[in-house]
Protein backbone atom coordinates (compact mmCIF):
# COMPACT_ATOMS: atom_id res chain seq x y z
CA UNK A 1 0.00 0.00 0.00
CA UNK A 2 1.64 3.26 -1.07
CA UNK A 3 1.79 6.24 1.23
CA UNK A 4 1.44 8.90 -1.43
CA UNK A 5 -0.69 9.79 -4.42
CA UNK A 6 0.17 10.81 -7.94
CA UNK A 7 -0.31 14.49 -8.72
CA UNK A 8 -0.13 15.30 -12.43
CA UNK A 9 0.77 18.85 -13.41
CA UNK A 10 0.16 19.79 -17.05
CA UNK A 11 0.33 23.07 -18.88
CA UNK A 12 1.69 24.41 -22.14
CA UNK A 13 5.42 24.70 -22.68
CA UNK A 14 6.44 28.12 -21.32
CA UNK A 15 3.60 28.38 -18.81
CA UNK A 16 6.10 28.28 -15.94
CA UNK A 17 5.53 24.73 -14.70
CA UNK A 18 9.20 24.32 -13.77
CA UNK A 19 9.19 27.44 -11.57
CA UNK A 20 5.89 26.50 -9.93
CA UNK A 21 7.05 22.92 -9.29
CA UNK A 22 10.34 24.20 -7.85
CA UNK A 23 8.52 26.50 -5.43
CA UNK A 24 6.15 23.72 -4.39
CA UNK A 25 8.99 21.34 -3.58
CA UNK A 26 10.87 24.03 -1.68
CA UNK A 27 7.82 24.60 0.51
CA UNK A 28 7.01 20.91 0.85
CA UNK A 29 10.31 18.95 0.73
CA UNK A 30 8.36 15.73 1.28
CA UNK A 31 6.98 15.99 -2.27
CA UNK A 32 8.92 13.92 -4.81
CA UNK A 33 9.36 14.69 -8.51
CA UNK A 34 9.02 11.92 -11.05
CA UNK A 35 11.99 12.23 -13.39
CA UNK A 36 10.82 11.39 -16.92
CA UNK A 37 12.82 9.66 -19.60
CA UNK A 38 13.12 11.45 -22.94
CA UNK A 39 14.87 11.15 -26.29
CA UNK A 40 15.11 14.93 -26.71
CA UNK A 41 18.61 16.40 -26.31
CA UNK A 42 19.34 18.17 -23.01
CA UNK A 43 19.06 21.98 -22.83
CA UNK A 44 22.23 23.76 -21.60
CA UNK A 45 21.27 23.84 -17.89
CA UNK A 46 19.64 20.41 -17.73
CA UNK A 47 21.21 17.59 -15.75
CA UNK A 48 20.77 13.91 -16.59
CA UNK A 49 18.87 12.15 -13.80
CA UNK A 50 17.63 15.44 -12.33
CA UNK A 51 15.49 17.09 -15.01
CA UNK A 52 15.17 14.04 -17.25
CA UNK A 53 16.85 10.75 -18.00
CA UNK A 54 18.22 11.48 -21.47
CA UNK A 55 18.16 8.18 -23.34
CA UNK A 56 18.34 6.98 -26.95
CA UNK A 57 15.32 6.16 -29.11
CA UNK A 58 16.41 2.50 -29.14
CA UNK A 59 16.51 2.35 -25.35
CA UNK A 60 13.14 4.13 -25.10
CA UNK A 61 11.51 1.65 -27.47
CA UNK A 62 13.03 -1.22 -25.55
CA UNK A 63 11.44 0.14 -22.36
CA UNK A 64 8.06 0.51 -24.12
CA UNK A 65 8.25 -3.14 -25.22
CA UNK A 66 9.01 -4.25 -21.67
CA UNK A 67 6.08 -2.26 -20.25
CA UNK A 68 8.45 -0.13 -18.19
CA UNK A 69 6.41 3.09 -18.58
CA UNK A 70 3.43 4.13 -16.48
CA UNK A 71 2.62 6.34 -19.48
CA UNK A 72 4.49 7.68 -22.48
CA UNK A 73 3.89 9.84 -25.52
CA UNK A 74 5.69 11.08 -28.60
CA UNK A 75 5.46 14.83 -29.21
CA UNK A 76 7.64 17.63 -30.59
CA UNK A 77 9.52 14.88 -32.49
CA UNK A 78 10.61 13.06 -29.32
CA UNK A 79 9.49 10.43 -26.84
CA UNK A 80 8.68 11.34 -23.22
CA UNK A 81 7.67 8.81 -20.56
CA UNK A 82 7.28 8.15 -16.84
CA UNK A 83 9.36 5.16 -15.68
CA UNK A 84 6.88 3.02 -13.73
CA UNK A 85 9.29 1.59 -11.12
CA UNK A 86 10.62 4.99 -10.11
CA UNK A 87 7.12 6.49 -9.64
CA UNK A 88 5.98 3.50 -7.59
CA UNK A 89 9.07 3.58 -5.42
CA UNK A 90 8.67 7.31 -4.71
CA UNK A 91 4.96 6.83 -3.89
CA UNK A 92 5.96 4.60 -1.02
CA UNK A 93 7.41 7.66 0.67
CA UNK A 94 4.83 10.35 -0.22
CA UNK A 95 3.07 12.23 -3.00
CA UNK A 96 4.77 12.24 -6.41
CA UNK A 97 4.54 15.12 -8.89
CA UNK A 98 4.45 14.28 -12.61
CA UNK A 99 5.14 17.11 -15.11
CA UNK A 100 3.50 15.55 -18.16
CA UNK A 101 1.27 16.61 -21.06
CA UNK A 102 -2.44 15.70 -21.55
CA UNK A 103 -2.05 12.43 -23.50
CA UNK A 104 0.13 11.06 -20.71
CA UNK A 105 -2.19 12.52 -18.06
CA UNK A 106 -5.10 10.61 -19.59
CA UNK A 107 -3.11 7.35 -19.47
CA UNK A 108 -2.26 7.99 -15.81
CA UNK A 109 -5.91 8.69 -14.96
CA UNK A 110 -6.93 5.40 -16.61
CA UNK A 111 -4.18 3.39 -14.90
CA UNK A 112 -4.35 5.13 -11.51
CA UNK A 113 -7.90 6.46 -10.94
CA UNK A 114 -7.08 8.20 -7.65
CA UNK A 115 -4.41 10.37 -9.29
CA UNK A 116 -5.10 14.13 -9.06
CA UNK A 117 -4.81 16.08 -12.31
CA UNK A 118 -3.98 19.78 -12.27
CA UNK A 119 -3.83 21.97 -15.39
CA UNK A 120 -1.88 25.25 -15.32
CA UNK A 121 -3.15 28.02 -17.63
CA UNK A 122 -1.14 31.09 -18.70
CA UNK A 123 -2.72 34.51 -17.98
CA UNK A 124 -3.04 34.94 -21.81
CA UNK A 125 -1.73 33.51 -25.09
CA UNK A 126 0.36 36.67 -25.63
CA UNK A 127 2.04 36.15 -22.27
CA UNK A 128 2.67 32.47 -23.05
CA UNK A 129 4.42 33.35 -26.34
CA UNK A 130 6.43 36.07 -24.61
CA UNK A 131 7.59 33.63 -21.89
CA UNK A 132 8.48 30.96 -24.45
CA UNK A 133 10.64 33.42 -26.41
CA UNK A 134 12.29 34.99 -23.38
CA UNK A 135 13.52 31.59 -22.25
CA UNK A 136 15.90 31.75 -25.22
CA UNK A 137 16.39 27.99 -25.40
CA UNK A 138 13.73 27.12 -27.97
CA UNK A 139 14.46 27.51 -31.72
CA UNK A 140 12.04 29.73 -33.68
CA UNK A 141 10.46 26.86 -35.66
CA UNK A 142 9.82 25.03 -32.38
CA UNK A 143 8.14 28.12 -30.90
CA UNK A 144 5.49 28.03 -33.62
CA UNK A 145 4.96 24.29 -33.14
CA UNK A 146 4.73 24.70 -29.36
CA UNK A 147 2.19 27.56 -29.62
CA UNK A 148 -0.01 25.41 -31.89
CA UNK A 149 0.31 22.56 -29.46
CA UNK A 150 -0.50 24.91 -26.54
CA UNK A 151 -3.91 25.64 -28.07
CA UNK A 152 -4.68 21.91 -28.27
CA UNK A 153 -3.36 21.28 -24.74
CA UNK A 154 -5.49 24.05 -23.27
CA UNK A 155 -8.57 22.56 -24.93
CA UNK A 156 -7.97 19.42 -22.85
CA UNK A 157 -8.22 21.18 -19.50
CA UNK A 158 -11.96 20.37 -19.18
CA UNK A 159 -11.35 16.83 -17.98
CA UNK A 160 -8.67 17.78 -15.43
CA UNK A 161 -9.66 17.77 -11.73
CA UNK A 162 -8.37 21.34 -11.19
CA UNK A 163 -7.47 24.29 -13.42
CA UNK A 164 -5.21 27.01 -12.01
CA UNK A 165 -3.80 30.19 -13.60
CA UNK A 166 -0.11 31.02 -13.34
CA UNK A 167 -0.46 34.79 -13.01
CA UNK A 168 2.11 34.70 -10.21
CA UNK A 169 4.30 31.62 -9.63
CA UNK A 170 4.26 31.90 -5.82
CA UNK A 171 0.48 32.25 -5.66
CA UNK A 172 -0.03 29.47 -8.19
CA UNK A 173 2.28 27.13 -6.22
CA UNK A 174 0.31 27.86 -3.03
CA UNK A 175 -2.97 27.12 -4.80
CA UNK A 176 -1.72 23.70 -5.92
CA UNK A 177 -0.27 23.01 -2.46
CA UNK A 178 -3.74 23.67 -1.01
CA UNK A 179 -5.17 21.09 -3.41
CA UNK A 180 -2.52 18.60 -2.32
CA UNK A 181 -3.14 19.34 1.37
CA UNK A 182 -6.70 18.08 0.90
CA UNK A 183 -5.57 14.68 -0.46
CA UNK A 184 -6.25 11.77 1.85
P1 LIG B 1 10.07 19.94 -22.56
O1 LIG B 1 10.66 19.37 -23.80
O2 LIG B 1 9.76 21.42 -22.68
O3 LIG B 1 10.87 19.62 -21.32
O4 LIG B 1 8.67 19.23 -22.33
C1 LIG B 1 7.71 19.22 -23.33
C2 LIG B 1 6.44 18.62 -22.81
O5 LIG B 1 6.64 17.23 -22.46
C3 LIG B 1 5.88 19.28 -21.55
O6 LIG B 1 4.50 19.56 -21.78
C4 LIG B 1 6.03 18.22 -20.49
O7 LIG B 1 5.01 18.31 -19.53
C5 LIG B 1 5.93 16.96 -21.29
N1 LIG B 1 6.52 15.80 -20.62
C6 LIG B 1 7.65 15.77 -19.87
N2 LIG B 1 7.87 14.54 -19.39
C7 LIG B 1 6.84 13.76 -19.83
C8 LIG B 1 6.49 12.38 -19.65
O8 LIG B 1 7.16 11.62 -18.97
N3 LIG B 1 5.37 11.95 -20.28
C9 LIG B 1 4.58 12.77 -21.03
N4 LIG B 1 3.49 12.25 -21.57
N5 LIG B 1 4.89 14.07 -21.22
C10 LIG B 1 6.00 14.56 -20.63
CSV table of C-alpha atoms and ligand atoms in Angstrom, one decimal:
chain,number,residue,atom,x,y,z
A,1,UNK,CA,0.0,0.0,0.0
A,2,UNK,CA,1.6,3.3,-1.1
A,3,UNK,CA,1.8,6.2,1.2
A,4,UNK,CA,1.4,8.9,-1.4
A,5,UNK,CA,-0.7,9.8,-4.4
A,6,UNK,CA,0.2,10.8,-7.9
A,7,UNK,CA,-0.3,14.5,-8.7
A,8,UNK,CA,-0.1,15.3,-12.4
A,9,UNK,CA,0.8,18.8,-13.4
A,10,UNK,CA,0.2,19.8,-17.0
A,11,UNK,CA,0.3,23.1,-18.9
A,12,UNK,CA,1.7,24.4,-22.1
A,13,UNK,CA,5.4,24.7,-22.7
A,14,UNK,CA,6.4,28.1,-21.3
A,15,UNK,CA,3.6,28.4,-18.8
A,16,UNK,CA,6.1,28.3,-15.9
A,17,UNK,CA,5.5,24.7,-14.7
A,18,UNK,CA,9.2,24.3,-13.8
A,19,UNK,CA,9.2,27.4,-11.6
A,20,UNK,CA,5.9,26.5,-9.9
A,21,UNK,CA,7.1,22.9,-9.3
A,22,UNK,CA,10.3,24.2,-7.9
A,23,UNK,CA,8.5,26.5,-5.4
A,24,UNK,CA,6.1,23.7,-4.4
A,25,UNK,CA,9.0,21.3,-3.6
A,26,UNK,CA,10.9,24.0,-1.7
A,27,UNK,CA,7.8,24.6,0.5
A,28,UNK,CA,7.0,20.9,0.8
A,29,UNK,CA,10.3,19.0,0.7
A,30,UNK,CA,8.4,15.7,1.3
A,31,UNK,CA,7.0,16.0,-2.3
A,32,UNK,CA,8.9,13.9,-4.8
A,33,UNK,CA,9.4,14.7,-8.5
A,34,UNK,CA,9.0,11.9,-11.1
A,35,UNK,CA,12.0,12.2,-13.4
A,36,UNK,CA,10.8,11.4,-16.9
A,37,UNK,CA,12.8,9.7,-19.6
A,38,UNK,CA,13.1,11.4,-22.9
A,39,UNK,CA,14.9,11.1,-26.3
A,40,UNK,CA,15.1,14.9,-26.7
A,41,UNK,CA,18.6,16.4,-26.3
A,42,UNK,CA,19.3,18.2,-23.0
A,43,UNK,CA,19.1,22.0,-22.8
A,44,UNK,CA,22.2,23.8,-21.6
A,45,UNK,CA,21.3,23.8,-17.9
A,46,UNK,CA,19.6,20.4,-17.7
A,47,UNK,CA,21.2,17.6,-15.7
A,48,UNK,CA,20.8,13.9,-16.6
A,49,UNK,CA,18.9,12.1,-13.8
A,50,UNK,CA,17.6,15.4,-12.3
A,51,UNK,CA,15.5,17.1,-15.0
A,52,UNK,CA,15.2,14.0,-17.2
A,53,UNK,CA,16.9,10.8,-18.0
A,54,UNK,CA,18.2,11.5,-21.5
A,55,UNK,CA,18.2,8.2,-23.3
A,56,UNK,CA,18.3,7.0,-26.9
A,57,UNK,CA,15.3,6.2,-29.1
A,58,UNK,CA,16.4,2.5,-29.1
A,59,UNK,CA,16.5,2.3,-25.3
A,60,UNK,CA,13.1,4.1,-25.1
A,61,UNK,CA,11.5,1.7,-27.5
A,62,UNK,CA,13.0,-1.2,-25.5
A,63,UNK,CA,11.4,0.1,-22.4
A,64,UNK,CA,8.1,0.5,-24.1
A,65,UNK,CA,8.2,-3.1,-25.2
A,66,UNK,CA,9.0,-4.3,-21.7
A,67,UNK,CA,6.1,-2.3,-20.3
A,68,UNK,CA,8.5,-0.1,-18.2
A,69,UNK,CA,6.4,3.1,-18.6
A,70,UNK,CA,3.4,4.1,-16.5
A,71,UNK,CA,2.6,6.3,-19.5
A,72,UNK,CA,4.5,7.7,-22.5
A,73,UNK,CA,3.9,9.8,-25.5
A,74,UNK,CA,5.7,11.1,-28.6
A,75,UNK,CA,5.5,14.8,-29.2
A,76,UNK,CA,7.6,17.6,-30.6
A,77,UNK,CA,9.5,14.9,-32.5
A,78,UNK,CA,10.6,13.1,-29.3
A,79,UNK,CA,9.5,10.4,-26.8
A,80,UNK,CA,8.7,11.3,-23.2
A,81,UNK,CA,7.7,8.8,-20.6
A,82,UNK,CA,7.3,8.1,-16.8
A,83,UNK,CA,9.4,5.2,-15.7
A,84,UNK,CA,6.9,3.0,-13.7
A,85,UNK,CA,9.3,1.6,-11.1
A,86,UNK,CA,10.6,5.0,-10.1
A,87,UNK,CA,7.1,6.5,-9.6
A,88,UNK,CA,6.0,3.5,-7.6
A,89,UNK,CA,9.1,3.6,-5.4
A,90,UNK,CA,8.7,7.3,-4.7
A,91,UNK,CA,5.0,6.8,-3.9
A,92,UNK,CA,6.0,4.6,-1.0
A,93,UNK,CA,7.4,7.7,0.7
A,94,UNK,CA,4.8,10.3,-0.2
A,95,UNK,CA,3.1,12.2,-3.0
A,96,UNK,CA,4.8,12.2,-6.4
A,97,UNK,CA,4.5,15.1,-8.9
A,98,UNK,CA,4.4,14.3,-12.6
A,99,UNK,CA,5.1,17.1,-15.1
A,100,UNK,CA,3.5,15.5,-18.2
A,101,UNK,CA,1.3,16.6,-21.1
A,102,UNK,CA,-2.4,15.7,-21.6
A,103,UNK,CA,-2.1,12.4,-23.5
A,104,UNK,CA,0.1,11.1,-20.7
A,105,UNK,CA,-2.2,12.5,-18.1
A,106,UNK,CA,-5.1,10.6,-19.6
A,107,UNK,CA,-3.1,7.3,-19.5
A,108,UNK,CA,-2.3,8.0,-15.8
A,109,UNK,CA,-5.9,8.7,-15.0
A,110,UNK,CA,-6.9,5.4,-16.6
A,111,UNK,CA,-4.2,3.4,-14.9
A,112,UNK,CA,-4.3,5.1,-11.5
A,113,UNK,CA,-7.9,6.5,-10.9
A,114,UNK,CA,-7.1,8.2,-7.6
A,115,UNK,CA,-4.4,10.4,-9.3
A,116,UNK,CA,-5.1,14.1,-9.1
A,117,UNK,CA,-4.8,16.1,-12.3
A,118,UNK,CA,-4.0,19.8,-12.3
A,119,UNK,CA,-3.8,22.0,-15.4
A,120,UNK,CA,-1.9,25.2,-15.3
A,121,UNK,CA,-3.1,28.0,-17.6
A,122,UNK,CA,-1.1,31.1,-18.7
A,123,UNK,CA,-2.7,34.5,-18.0
A,124,UNK,CA,-3.0,34.9,-21.8
A,125,UNK,CA,-1.7,33.5,-25.1
A,126,UNK,CA,0.4,36.7,-25.6
A,127,UNK,CA,2.0,36.2,-22.3
A,128,UNK,CA,2.7,32.5,-23.1
A,129,UNK,CA,4.4,33.3,-26.3
A,130,UNK,CA,6.4,36.1,-24.6
A,131,UNK,CA,7.6,33.6,-21.9
A,132,UNK,CA,8.5,31.0,-24.5
A,133,UNK,CA,10.6,33.4,-26.4
A,134,UNK,CA,12.3,35.0,-23.4
A,135,UNK,CA,13.5,31.6,-22.2
A,136,UNK,CA,15.9,31.8,-25.2
A,137,UNK,CA,16.4,28.0,-25.4
A,138,UNK,CA,13.7,27.1,-28.0
A,139,UNK,CA,14.5,27.5,-31.7
A,140,UNK,CA,12.0,29.7,-33.7
A,141,UNK,CA,10.5,26.9,-35.7
A,142,UNK,CA,9.8,25.0,-32.4
A,143,UNK,CA,8.1,28.1,-30.9
A,144,UNK,CA,5.5,28.0,-33.6
A,145,UNK,CA,5.0,24.3,-33.1
A,146,UNK,CA,4.7,24.7,-29.4
A,147,UNK,CA,2.2,27.6,-29.6
A,148,UNK,CA,0.0,25.4,-31.9
A,149,UNK,CA,0.3,22.6,-29.5
A,150,UNK,CA,-0.5,24.9,-26.5
A,151,UNK,CA,-3.9,25.6,-28.1
A,152,UNK,CA,-4.7,21.9,-28.3
A,153,UNK,CA,-3.4,21.3,-24.7
A,154,UNK,CA,-5.5,24.1,-23.3
A,155,UNK,CA,-8.6,22.6,-24.9
A,156,UNK,CA,-8.0,19.4,-22.8
A,157,UNK,CA,-8.2,21.2,-19.5
A,158,UNK,CA,-12.0,20.4,-19.2
A,159,UNK,CA,-11.4,16.8,-18.0
A,160,UNK,CA,-8.7,17.8,-15.4
A,161,UNK,CA,-9.7,17.8,-11.7
A,162,UNK,CA,-8.4,21.3,-11.2
A,163,UNK,CA,-7.5,24.3,-13.4
A,164,UNK,CA,-5.2,27.0,-12.0
A,165,UNK,CA,-3.8,30.2,-13.6
A,166,UNK,CA,-0.1,31.0,-13.3
A,167,UNK,CA,-0.5,34.8,-13.0
A,168,UNK,CA,2.1,34.7,-10.2
A,169,UNK,CA,4.3,31.6,-9.6
A,170,UNK,CA,4.3,31.9,-5.8
A,171,UNK,CA,0.5,32.3,-5.7
A,172,UNK,CA,0.0,29.5,-8.2
A,173,UNK,CA,2.3,27.1,-6.2
A,174,UNK,CA,0.3,27.9,-3.0
A,175,UNK,CA,-3.0,27.1,-4.8
A,176,UNK,CA,-1.7,23.7,-5.9
A,177,UNK,CA,-0.3,23.0,-2.5
A,178,UNK,CA,-3.7,23.7,-1.0
A,179,UNK,CA,-5.2,21.1,-3.4
A,180,UNK,CA,-2.5,18.6,-2.3
A,181,UNK,CA,-3.1,19.3,1.4
A,182,UNK,CA,-6.7,18.1,0.9
A,183,UNK,CA,-5.6,14.7,-0.5
A,184,UNK,CA,-6.3,11.8,1.8
B,1,LIG,P1,10.1,19.9,-22.6
B,1,LIG,O1,10.7,19.4,-23.8
B,1,LIG,O2,9.8,21.4,-22.7
B,1,LIG,O3,10.9,19.6,-21.3
B,1,LIG,O4,8.7,19.2,-22.3
B,1,LIG,C1,7.7,19.2,-23.3
B,1,LIG,C2,6.4,18.6,-22.8
B,1,LIG,O5,6.6,17.2,-22.5
B,1,LIG,C3,5.9,19.3,-21.6
B,1,LIG,O6,4.5,19.6,-21.8
B,1,LIG,C4,6.0,18.2,-20.5
B,1,LIG,O7,5.0,18.3,-19.5
B,1,LIG,C5,5.9,17.0,-21.3
B,1,LIG,N1,6.5,15.8,-20.6
B,1,LIG,C6,7.7,15.8,-19.9
B,1,LIG,N2,7.9,14.5,-19.4
B,1,LIG,C7,6.8,13.8,-19.8
B,1,LIG,C8,6.5,12.4,-19.6
B,1,LIG,O8,7.2,11.6,-19.0
B,1,LIG,N3,5.4,12.0,-20.3
B,1,LIG,C9,4.6,12.8,-21.0
B,1,LIG,N4,3.5,12.2,-21.6
B,1,LIG,N5,4.9,14.1,-21.2
B,1,LIG,C10,6.0,14.6,-20.6
